[in-house]
Each structure stands twice: as structure tokens, then as C-alpha cells.
Amino acid sequence: MISERVRNITPSATLGLTTRVNQLKQEGITVIALNVGEPDFGTPENICAAGIKAIENQKTKYTTVSGINELREAICAKLKRDNGLNYEPSQITVGTGAKQTLINCILTLIDPGDEVIIPKPCWVSYIEMVKLAGGVPVFVACKEDEEFALDIEAVKAAITPKTKAVLFNTPNNPTGAVYSEESLRQLAALAEEHDFYLIADEVYEKLIYDGYKHFSVASVSEDAYNRTVIINGISKAYSMTGWRIGFAAGPKDVIKGMNSLQGHATSNASSISQYAAVEAFNGPQESIELMRQEFYKRLQYVLGRLRAMPGVTCAGSHGAFYLVPNVKSFYGKSYNGKVIKDSFDLSDYLLDEARIALVPGAAFEAPDNLRISYSNSMENLTKALDQMEAALAKLK
Ligand code: PMP
Ligand code: GLU
């Protein structure tokens, strides 16, 4: 029998739906994928060229576990430039995507029984990663009518002597919320008072709209800096999800622990991708702004369409490329004898009936919602929203 550890985890709902959509496509069925968790743009050419050059130059061997020096230096420069933070290369570790870096961090910090506070809605993998470490996820709800802003009072109420860390993501997947500087300052003050770590997932840092600003909690104070592990990467900012490079910046002892773990797991991230990542951080940055502007147009369009659909409400969003329309008014309704009980049923119904894929909100601890990704062409978004509206109208 497989281990209890693995029996206890739920497979990734986001990746599961991607597999289903790909199967349908292989069967010749056209599905518009609004479930995608990656930018629909190509990787910029200068970055691809750096990857090709790395292969031509035989940069094809194991690297230092924590990543090549050039890349860790480029990451330090990025953290200084974008976040006003001073790190040295020994405080940086590079992994196979932010996802692996994050699980390395959680396994390094969390002992069985430790509690990890997670503001919800939250990304699917946080929950399972904490469980894999034997930790206990403790959810604190962010309110939909406050656009899912970080609720500091709720965090405060959830703190116990077993709280080891708060794990959060701003800009947020799935809500698109951008946590305010003020709320992050309050969070840092709580961390200092109650002595816990802050794990700050900043992978959507570059995708922010409406004049909102990204603020890194590590920049609050020396204390906050010393208890924060920043998780970031290149997947979303440079449209490089398949290259699998992420990084963490944090206290030396934590980074050292993460490197020990990685040394027995993957050794190092792909050498070729690491060289491409150096170019991503050090090369021209214009592609980010072009992508951001395109996403912003889509956000405004999709939000307007969702809000105009009978029975749907939708909180505003100022970051990432997701929205979480509230669809609970459809629960209990049915079509052709099939009753829609929850977000899983509604997601299935929309896939079967409208041929569009949206992730059930329950996977993100948002059972009243679906997650829609607007990482798709305007043409597809228009078609998909027409199909969604028509299918929802059939539910009685
Ligand atoms: N954190 C969040 C919130 C994400 O949505 C993702 C995307 N999968 C990741 C981390 C991991 O990104 P990657 O492993 O591609 O760097
Ligand atoms: N982060 C993306 C998402 O939430 C990619 C898929 C995944 O890694 O879960 O859809």
C-alpha cells in the first residue's frame, strides 16, 4: 500500500483539469481553457537565445545545488532593484520552479504539528505542501466584499503557540487581491510579537493593475527581513513556466537547510534554464509591461462581462490573471435532471455543456466561486463568456 503521507493528499485540481482538457482536445473536442495557470505569451526571444547558447556552450552539467553564481547574483540585483532589499548570494537558493522552492521551504521550516496560517482563498498546493510536512493548515478567511484583502484581525485570532508561519501570496492566486503595505506592516508586527516566520509567495509581483503597488513584507524592518522567506520565480513574469526556475531569498540558516534538502532531491535546477534565467533578470524588461497591459485589457473585459451575467457577482481584482466569480446562486439548480450541488458540479457542467474549463473554487477554499483565468486571446475570451452565459441561463 502507498504511504499514508501520499494517501492523505489531494491531487492538484489545477493540473488535473489541464490533463482533462488536453484529453478532450486529443479527442477532437474544442474546449476553451479558462483554467490555465500560465501566461499565454511566448518566452521573449533574448531569453530563448540565452538558453540555446547555454546548450551550444555545453552548459549541460550539474551545477552548485543552490544555483550558478551568475544567477544568484542576478537575483540579488533584482531584489535590490525591484524590492529595495539587500541579499547576498548565500541567502538565495534556486529550485525547479517556485513550486519546488516552496516545498523545500515548508519541509525546512515545518515540524509535525506545527500550524501554518494561510489566508484563504489560497493556491491549491499550499494546503497539500503543509500536510506533506506533517503541519496543520489553519485557514483565515479574506472577505469577498473587501476584494479579499488580507484580514489582519482574522490572522490575529488564528495565532496560537503552535503557529510556525504565515504562508501567503500577493498578488493572489486565485483572487487577484494585492495586499496593502499597511496590512503587511501589521502582519510583520504580529510575526515579531508572536515569533513566527513569514513565507511570502511573490510570483505574480509583476502583474499588477489600477496603480496598485507590490510591497514585499521583508522590507518592513530588520526583524521582518530576518523572519521572511521570499518565494519568487520567472514563470509568470517572463512567461517561462516550462523552464522550471524559481528561487527563495531568506535567512542564511533556512536557505542552507533548503539546500541540504534539495541536494538529496533534485541536486539542482536545469543548468540550461538557469542560464536563460540570468538573461531574464539582467536583460531588457520591456516584455513584462507589454504583457501586463494586455492582461489589463482582458481583466476589464472579463470582469465587465461576468458582472453583467444574471446570477453572477464578481469581486474586483488588481493583480495576477485570475478572477473568482461567485456562482453560488446556481447551486441547487439543474439541467436535464442533473442537479448542480457545488463548484465541482458547476465546473463539470460548464465543461460538458459550454466546452469551457474553469477550476472549481472549492480547490482554493472558495466553495462559492469558480476560478477563471483570462490568460487567453480576446477572441477566445469573448466566445467562452458567450458560451458560459448561455449555459448558466439554462440552469433552472
Ligand atoms: N505560487 C503560486 C501562487 C502559483 O500560482 C504558482 C504557479 N503554479 C507557483 C507558486 C509556482 O510557480 P512555478 O513553479 O511555475 O515557478
Ligand atoms: N499556478 C498555476 C495555477 O494555479 C499553475 C498550475 C499549478 O501549478 O497548480 O493554475
Coordinates of C-alpha atoms and ligand atoms in Angstrom, one line a residue:
M1 CA 0.0 0.0 0.0
I2 CA 1.2 3.5 -0.7
S3 CA 2.2 5.7 2.2
E4 CA -0.2 7.4 4.5
R5 CA 1.5 10.7 3.6
V6 CA 0.6 10.4 0.0
R7 CA -2.8 8.8 0.7
N8 CA -3.7 12.0 2.6
I9 CA -3.0 14.4 -0.2
T10 CA -5.5 15.6 -2.8
P11 CA -4.1 15.6 -6.4
S12 CA -3.7 19.1 -7.8
A13 CA -7.1 20.3 -9.1
T14 CA -5.5 22.8 -11.4
L15 CA -3.2 20.3 -13.1
G16 CA -5.9 17.7 -13.1
L17 CA -8.2 19.9 -15.1
T18 CA -5.4 20.7 -17.5
T19 CA -5.0 16.9 -18.1
R20 CA -8.8 16.5 -18.7
V21 CA -8.8 19.5 -21.2
N22 CA -5.9 18.0 -23.1
Q23 CA -7.6 14.7 -23.3
L24 CA -10.8 16.3 -24.7
K25 CA -8.6 18.2 -27.2
Q26 CA -7.0 15.0 -28.3
E27 CA -10.4 13.5 -28.9
G28 CA -11.0 16.4 -31.3
I29 CA -13.3 18.4 -28.9
T30 CA -12.8 22.1 -28.8
V31 CA -12.5 23.4 -25.3
I32 CA -11.7 27.0 -24.4
A33 CA -9.3 26.7 -21.5
L34 CA -10.0 29.3 -18.8
N35 CA -8.3 27.1 -16.3
V36 CA -4.8 27.9 -17.4
G37 CA -2.3 29.0 -14.7
E38 CA 0.3 30.4 -17.1
P39 CA 0.7 33.4 -19.4
D40 CA -0.3 32.7 -23.0
F41 CA 2.6 34.6 -24.4
G42 CA 5.8 33.3 -25.8
T43 CA 9.1 33.4 -23.8
P44 CA 11.0 36.6 -25.0
E45 CA 13.5 35.8 -27.8
N46 CA 16.5 37.1 -25.9
I47 CA 15.8 34.7 -23.1
C48 CA 15.3 31.8 -25.6
A49 CA 18.6 32.7 -27.3
A50 CA 20.4 32.6 -23.9
G51 CA 19.0 29.0 -23.4
I52 CA 20.2 28.0 -26.9
K53 CA 23.6 29.5 -26.2
A54 CA 23.9 27.6 -22.9
I55 CA 23.4 24.3 -24.8
E56 CA 25.9 25.3 -27.6
N57 CA 28.4 26.2 -24.9
Q58 CA 28.0 22.8 -23.2
K59 CA 26.5 24.3 -20.0
T60 CA 24.9 21.0 -19.6
K61 CA 26.3 19.6 -16.4
Y62 CA 25.3 19.6 -12.7
T63 CA 25.6 23.0 -11.1
T64 CA 26.0 24.0 -7.5
V65 CA 22.9 22.9 -5.5
S66 CA 21.8 26.4 -4.8
G67 CA 22.2 27.5 -8.4
I68 CA 25.0 29.1 -10.5
N69 CA 26.7 32.2 -9.1
E70 CA 25.7 34.4 -12.0
L71 CA 22.0 33.6 -11.4
R72 CA 22.1 34.1 -7.7
E73 CA 23.9 37.4 -8.3
A74 CA 21.3 38.4 -10.8
I75 CA 18.5 37.6 -8.3
C76 CA 20.2 39.7 -5.7
A77 CA 20.3 42.6 -8.2
K78 CA 16.6 42.1 -9.0
L79 CA 15.7 42.1 -5.3
K80 CA 17.6 45.3 -4.8
R81 CA 16.2 47.0 -8.0
D82 CA 12.5 45.9 -7.6
N83 CA 12.1 45.5 -3.9
G84 CA 14.8 47.6 -2.3
L85 CA 16.2 44.6 -0.5
N86 CA 19.8 43.7 0.2
Y87 CA 20.6 40.0 -0.1
E88 CA 23.9 38.2 -0.8
P89 CA 24.1 35.1 -3.0
S90 CA 24.4 32.8 0.1
Q91 CA 20.9 33.9 1.0
I92 CA 19.5 32.7 -2.3
T93 CA 18.5 29.2 -3.5
V94 CA 17.3 28.3 -6.9
G95 CA 15.0 25.4 -7.5
T96 CA 12.9 23.7 -10.1
G97 CA 10.1 26.3 -10.2
A98 CA 8.8 28.4 -7.3
K99 CA 6.7 25.3 -6.5
Q100 CA 9.7 23.1 -5.6
T101 CA 11.4 26.1 -3.8
L102 CA 8.2 26.5 -1.8
I103 CA 8.0 22.8 -0.7
N104 CA 11.7 22.9 0.2
C105 CA 11.0 25.9 2.4
I106 CA 8.0 24.3 4.0
L107 CA 9.8 21.0 4.7
T108 CA 12.7 23.0 6.1
L109 CA 10.6 25.1 8.5
I110 CA 7.7 22.9 9.5
D111 CA 7.7 20.1 12.0
P112 CA 4.8 17.7 12.6
G113 CA 2.0 19.5 14.5
D114 CA 3.2 23.0 13.6
E115 CA 0.4 25.3 12.5
V116 CA 0.7 27.3 9.3
I117 CA -1.8 30.2 8.9
I118 CA -3.0 30.5 5.3
P119 CA -5.3 33.4 4.2
K120 CA -8.0 31.9 2.0
P121 CA -8.9 31.7 -0.9
C122 CA -5.4 30.3 -1.5
W123 CA -3.5 28.4 -4.1
V124 CA -4.2 24.7 -4.1
S125 CA -0.7 23.4 -3.4
Y126 CA -0.2 25.3 -0.2
I127 CA -2.6 23.1 1.7
E128 CA -1.1 19.8 0.5
M129 CA 2.5 21.0 1.0
V130 CA 1.8 21.9 4.6
K131 CA 0.1 18.5 5.1
L132 CA 3.1 16.7 3.5
A133 CA 5.4 18.3 6.1
G134 CA 3.0 17.0 8.8
G135 CA 1.9 20.6 9.5
V136 CA -1.6 21.8 10.1
P137 CA -3.0 24.3 7.7
V138 CA -5.1 27.0 9.6
F139 CA -7.2 29.0 7.2
V140 CA -8.2 32.6 7.8
A141 CA -10.9 33.9 5.5
C142 CA -10.5 37.1 3.5
K143 CA -13.8 38.7 2.7
E144 CA -15.2 38.8 -0.8
D145 CA -16.9 42.2 -0.2
E146 CA -13.4 43.6 0.7
E147 CA -12.0 42.2 -2.5
F148 CA -10.3 39.5 -0.5
A149 CA -7.9 42.0 1.3
L150 CA -5.7 40.4 3.9
D151 CA -7.8 40.3 7.1
I152 CA -5.4 41.1 9.9
E153 CA -8.0 40.7 12.7
A154 CA -8.7 37.2 11.4
V155 CA -4.9 36.4 11.3
K156 CA -4.6 37.6 14.9
A157 CA -7.5 35.4 16.0
A158 CA -5.9 32.3 14.5
I159 CA -2.5 32.7 16.2
T160 CA -1.6 30.0 18.8
P161 CA 1.6 29.0 20.5
K162 CA 1.9 26.4 17.7
T163 CA 1.9 29.0 14.9
K164 CA 5.1 28.5 13.0
A165 CA 4.5 30.6 9.9
V166 CA 2.0 32.6 7.9
L167 CA 2.1 31.5 4.2
F168 CA 0.6 34.0 1.8
N169 CA 0.6 35.1 -1.8
T170 CA 0.3 38.6 -3.1
P171 CA -0.8 39.3 -5.8
N172 CA -3.0 36.4 -5.0
N173 CA -3.9 33.3 -6.9
P174 CA -6.9 32.8 -7.2
T175 CA -8.4 36.2 -6.2
G176 CA -6.1 38.7 -7.8
A177 CA -6.0 40.6 -4.5
V178 CA -2.9 42.8 -3.9
Y179 CA -2.2 43.1 -0.2
S180 CA -1.7 46.6 1.0
E181 CA 1.5 47.9 2.5
E182 CA -0.4 48.8 5.7
S183 CA -1.7 45.2 6.1
L184 CA 1.7 43.7 5.5
R185 CA 3.2 46.0 8.1
Q186 CA 0.6 44.8 10.6
L187 CA 1.4 41.2 9.7
A188 CA 5.1 41.8 10.3
A189 CA 4.3 43.3 13.7
L190 CA 2.3 40.2 14.6
A191 CA 5.1 38.0 13.4
E192 CA 7.6 39.8 15.7
E193 CA 5.2 39.8 18.7
H194 CA 4.4 36.1 18.4
D195 CA 7.7 34.9 16.8
F196 CA 6.7 33.1 13.6
Y197 CA 8.1 33.0 10.1
L198 CA 6.6 34.7 7.0
I199 CA 6.6 32.8 3.8
A200 CA 5.8 35.4 1.1
D201 CA 5.0 34.0 -2.3
E202 CA 5.5 36.9 -4.8
V203 CA 5.4 35.0 -8.1
Y204 CA 2.7 37.4 -9.5
E205 CA 4.7 40.5 -8.5
K206 CA 4.9 41.9 -12.0
L207 CA 1.2 41.6 -12.8
I208 CA -0.5 44.4 -11.0
Y209 CA -3.1 46.9 -12.4
D210 CA -5.0 50.0 -11.5
G211 CA -2.0 51.8 -9.9
Y212 CA -1.7 49.2 -7.1
K213 CA 1.8 48.5 -5.9
H214 CA 3.6 45.4 -4.8
F215 CA 5.1 45.6 -1.4
S216 CA 7.5 43.0 0.0
V217 CA 6.9 42.2 3.7
A218 CA 10.7 41.6 4.1
S219 CA 11.2 45.4 3.6
V220 CA 9.1 46.4 6.7
S221 CA 12.0 46.2 9.2
E222 CA 15.2 44.3 10.0
D223 CA 13.1 41.9 12.1
A224 CA 10.7 41.2 9.2
Y225 CA 13.7 40.7 6.9
N226 CA 15.1 38.1 9.3
R227 CA 11.9 36.1 9.5
T228 CA 10.7 36.2 5.9
V229 CA 11.4 33.7 3.1
I230 CA 10.5 35.3 -0.2
I231 CA 9.4 32.8 -2.9
N232 CA 9.5 34.1 -6.5
G233 CA 10.5 32.9 -10.0
I234 CA 10.4 33.6 -13.7
S235 CA 7.3 31.5 -14.7
K236 CA 4.8 34.3 -14.6
A237 CA 6.9 37.4 -15.2
Y238 CA 8.7 36.2 -18.2
S239 CA 6.3 33.6 -19.5
M240 CA 8.6 30.7 -18.7
T241 CA 6.5 28.1 -16.9
G242 CA 8.1 25.2 -18.7
W243 CA 11.7 26.3 -18.0
R244 CA 11.1 25.5 -14.3
I245 CA 13.1 28.0 -12.4
G246 CA 12.1 29.5 -9.0
F247 CA 14.0 31.0 -6.1
A248 CA 13.9 31.7 -2.4
A249 CA 15.6 34.6 -0.6
G250 CA 15.8 34.4 3.2
P251 CA 17.8 33.9 6.4
K252 CA 21.0 32.0 5.8
D253 CA 20.2 29.1 8.1
V254 CA 16.8 28.5 6.3
I255 CA 18.4 28.7 2.9
K256 CA 21.2 26.3 4.0
G257 CA 18.6 23.8 5.2
M258 CA 16.7 24.1 1.9
N259 CA 19.9 23.4 0.0
S260 CA 20.6 20.3 2.1
L261 CA 17.2 19.0 1.2
Q262 CA 17.5 19.9 -2.5
G263 CA 20.9 18.2 -2.6
H264 CA 19.1 14.9 -1.9
A265 CA 16.1 15.6 -4.1
T266 CA 16.8 17.2 -7.4
S267 CA 20.5 18.3 -6.9
N268 CA 19.9 21.5 -8.9
A269 CA 17.5 23.1 -11.3
S270 CA 18.2 22.6 -15.0
S271 CA 21.6 24.2 -15.9
I272 CA 20.2 25.4 -19.3
S273 CA 17.2 27.1 -17.7
Q274 CA 19.5 28.8 -15.1
Y275 CA 21.5 30.5 -17.9
A276 CA 18.3 31.6 -19.6
A277 CA 17.1 33.0 -16.2
V278 CA 20.2 35.1 -15.9
E279 CA 19.2 36.8 -19.2
A280 CA 15.6 37.1 -17.9
F281 CA 16.7 39.1 -14.9
N282 CA 19.6 41.0 -16.5
G283 CA 18.3 41.6 -20.0
P284 CA 15.7 44.0 -21.3
Q285 CA 12.5 44.1 -19.3
E286 CA 10.0 45.6 -21.8
S287 CA 8.2 42.4 -22.5
I288 CA 6.8 42.4 -18.9
E289 CA 5.0 45.7 -19.5
L290 CA 3.6 44.7 -22.9
M291 CA 2.2 41.5 -21.3
R292 CA 0.8 43.4 -18.3
Q293 CA -1.0 45.9 -20.5
E294 CA -2.6 43.1 -22.5
F295 CA -3.7 41.3 -19.3
Y296 CA -5.2 44.5 -18.0
K297 CA -7.4 45.0 -21.1
R298 CA -8.6 41.4 -20.7
L299 CA -9.3 41.9 -16.9
Q300 CA -11.5 44.8 -17.6
Y301 CA -13.4 43.0 -20.3
V302 CA -13.9 39.7 -18.4
L303 CA -14.9 41.5 -15.2
G304 CA -17.5 43.6 -17.0
R305 CA -18.9 40.5 -18.7
L306 CA -19.1 38.4 -15.5
R307 CA -20.8 41.2 -13.6
A308 CA -23.4 41.5 -16.3
M309 CA -24.3 37.8 -16.1
P310 CA -27.6 37.2 -14.3
G311 CA -26.9 35.3 -11.1
V312 CA -23.1 36.0 -11.1
T313 CA -21.3 38.5 -8.9
C314 CA -17.6 39.2 -9.0
A315 CA -15.2 40.9 -6.7
G316 CA -12.8 43.4 -8.3
S317 CA -9.2 42.3 -8.8
H318 CA -5.9 44.2 -9.2
G319 CA -3.3 41.5 -9.9
A320 CA -2.3 38.2 -11.4
F321 CA -4.6 36.9 -14.2
Y322 CA -7.5 35.3 -12.4
L323 CA -11.0 36.3 -11.2
V324 CA -13.2 34.3 -8.9
P325 CA -16.8 34.9 -9.9
N326 CA -19.3 34.0 -7.2
V327 CA -21.7 31.4 -8.6
K328 CA -23.5 30.1 -5.5
S329 CA -26.9 31.3 -6.8
F330 CA -26.7 28.4 -9.3
Y331 CA -26.3 25.7 -6.6
G332 CA -29.4 23.6 -6.3
K333 CA -30.5 24.4 -9.9
S334 CA -30.5 21.7 -12.5
Y335 CA -30.4 21.0 -16.2
N336 CA -31.6 17.8 -17.9
G337 CA -32.2 16.2 -14.4
K338 CA -28.7 16.9 -13.3
V339 CA -28.5 19.0 -10.1
I340 CA -25.6 21.3 -9.6
K341 CA -24.6 20.9 -5.9
D342 CA -21.4 22.8 -5.7
S343 CA -18.4 24.3 -7.6
F344 CA -17.2 20.9 -8.8
D345 CA -20.5 20.1 -10.4
L346 CA -20.7 23.6 -12.0
S347 CA -17.2 23.3 -13.4
D348 CA -18.1 19.8 -14.8
Y349 CA -21.4 21.2 -16.3
L350 CA -19.6 24.1 -18.0
L351 CA -17.0 21.7 -19.4
D352 CA -19.7 19.4 -20.8
E353 CA -22.3 22.0 -21.8
A354 CA -20.3 25.1 -22.7
R355 CA -17.0 23.4 -23.6
I356 CA -15.1 25.9 -21.3
A357 CA -12.8 24.9 -18.4
L358 CA -12.9 26.8 -15.1
V359 CA -11.4 25.5 -11.9
P360 CA -13.8 24.8 -9.1
G361 CA -13.4 27.4 -6.3
A362 CA -13.5 24.7 -3.6
A363 CA -10.0 23.6 -4.7
F364 CA -8.9 27.1 -3.5
E365 CA -11.0 27.1 -0.3
A366 CA -13.5 29.3 -2.2
P367 CA -16.6 27.0 -2.5
D368 CA -19.0 29.7 -3.7
N369 CA -16.8 30.6 -6.6
L370 CA -15.1 29.4 -9.8
R371 CA -11.7 30.5 -10.9
I372 CA -11.5 32.0 -14.3
S373 CA -8.1 32.7 -15.9
Y374 CA -8.0 35.4 -18.5
S375 CA -4.7 34.2 -19.9
N376 CA -6.3 33.7 -23.3
S377 CA -6.9 35.7 -26.5
M378 CA -9.7 38.3 -26.5
E379 CA -11.4 36.3 -29.3
N380 CA -11.4 33.1 -27.1
L381 CA -12.5 35.0 -24.0
T382 CA -15.4 36.6 -25.9
K383 CA -16.5 33.2 -27.2
A384 CA -16.1 31.5 -23.9
L385 CA -18.0 34.1 -22.0
D386 CA -20.9 33.9 -24.5
Q387 CA -20.9 30.1 -24.0
M388 CA -20.8 30.5 -20.3
E389 CA -23.7 32.9 -20.2
A390 CA -25.8 30.7 -22.4
A391 CA -25.1 27.6 -20.3
L392 CA -25.8 29.3 -17.0
A393 CA -29.1 30.6 -18.3
K394 CA -30.2 27.0 -19.0
L395 CA -30.0 26.1 -15.3
K396 CA -33.4 26.2 -13.6
Ligands
PMP1 N1 2.8 30.1 -6.3 C1 1.6 30.4 -6.9 C2 0.6 31.1 -6.1 C3 1.3 29.9 -8.2 O1 0.2 30.2 -8.8 C4 2.3 29.2 -8.9 C5 2.0 28.7 -10.3 N2 2.0 27.4 -10.5 C6 3.5 28.9 -8.2 C7 3.7 29.4 -6.9 C8 4.6 28.0 -8.8 O2 5.1 28.6 -10.0 P1 6.4 27.9 -10.7 O3 6.6 26.6 -10.0 O4 6.0 27.7 -12.1 O5 7.5 28.8 -10.6
GLU2 N1 -0.2 28.1 -10.6 C1 -1.0 27.7 -11.7 C2 -2.4 27.5 -11.3 O1 -2.8 27.8 -10.2 C3 -0.4 26.5 -12.4 C4 -0.8 25.2 -12.1 C5 -0.2 24.7 -10.8 O2 1.0 24.6 -10.7 O3 -1.0 24.4 -9.9 O4 -3.2 27.1 -12.1

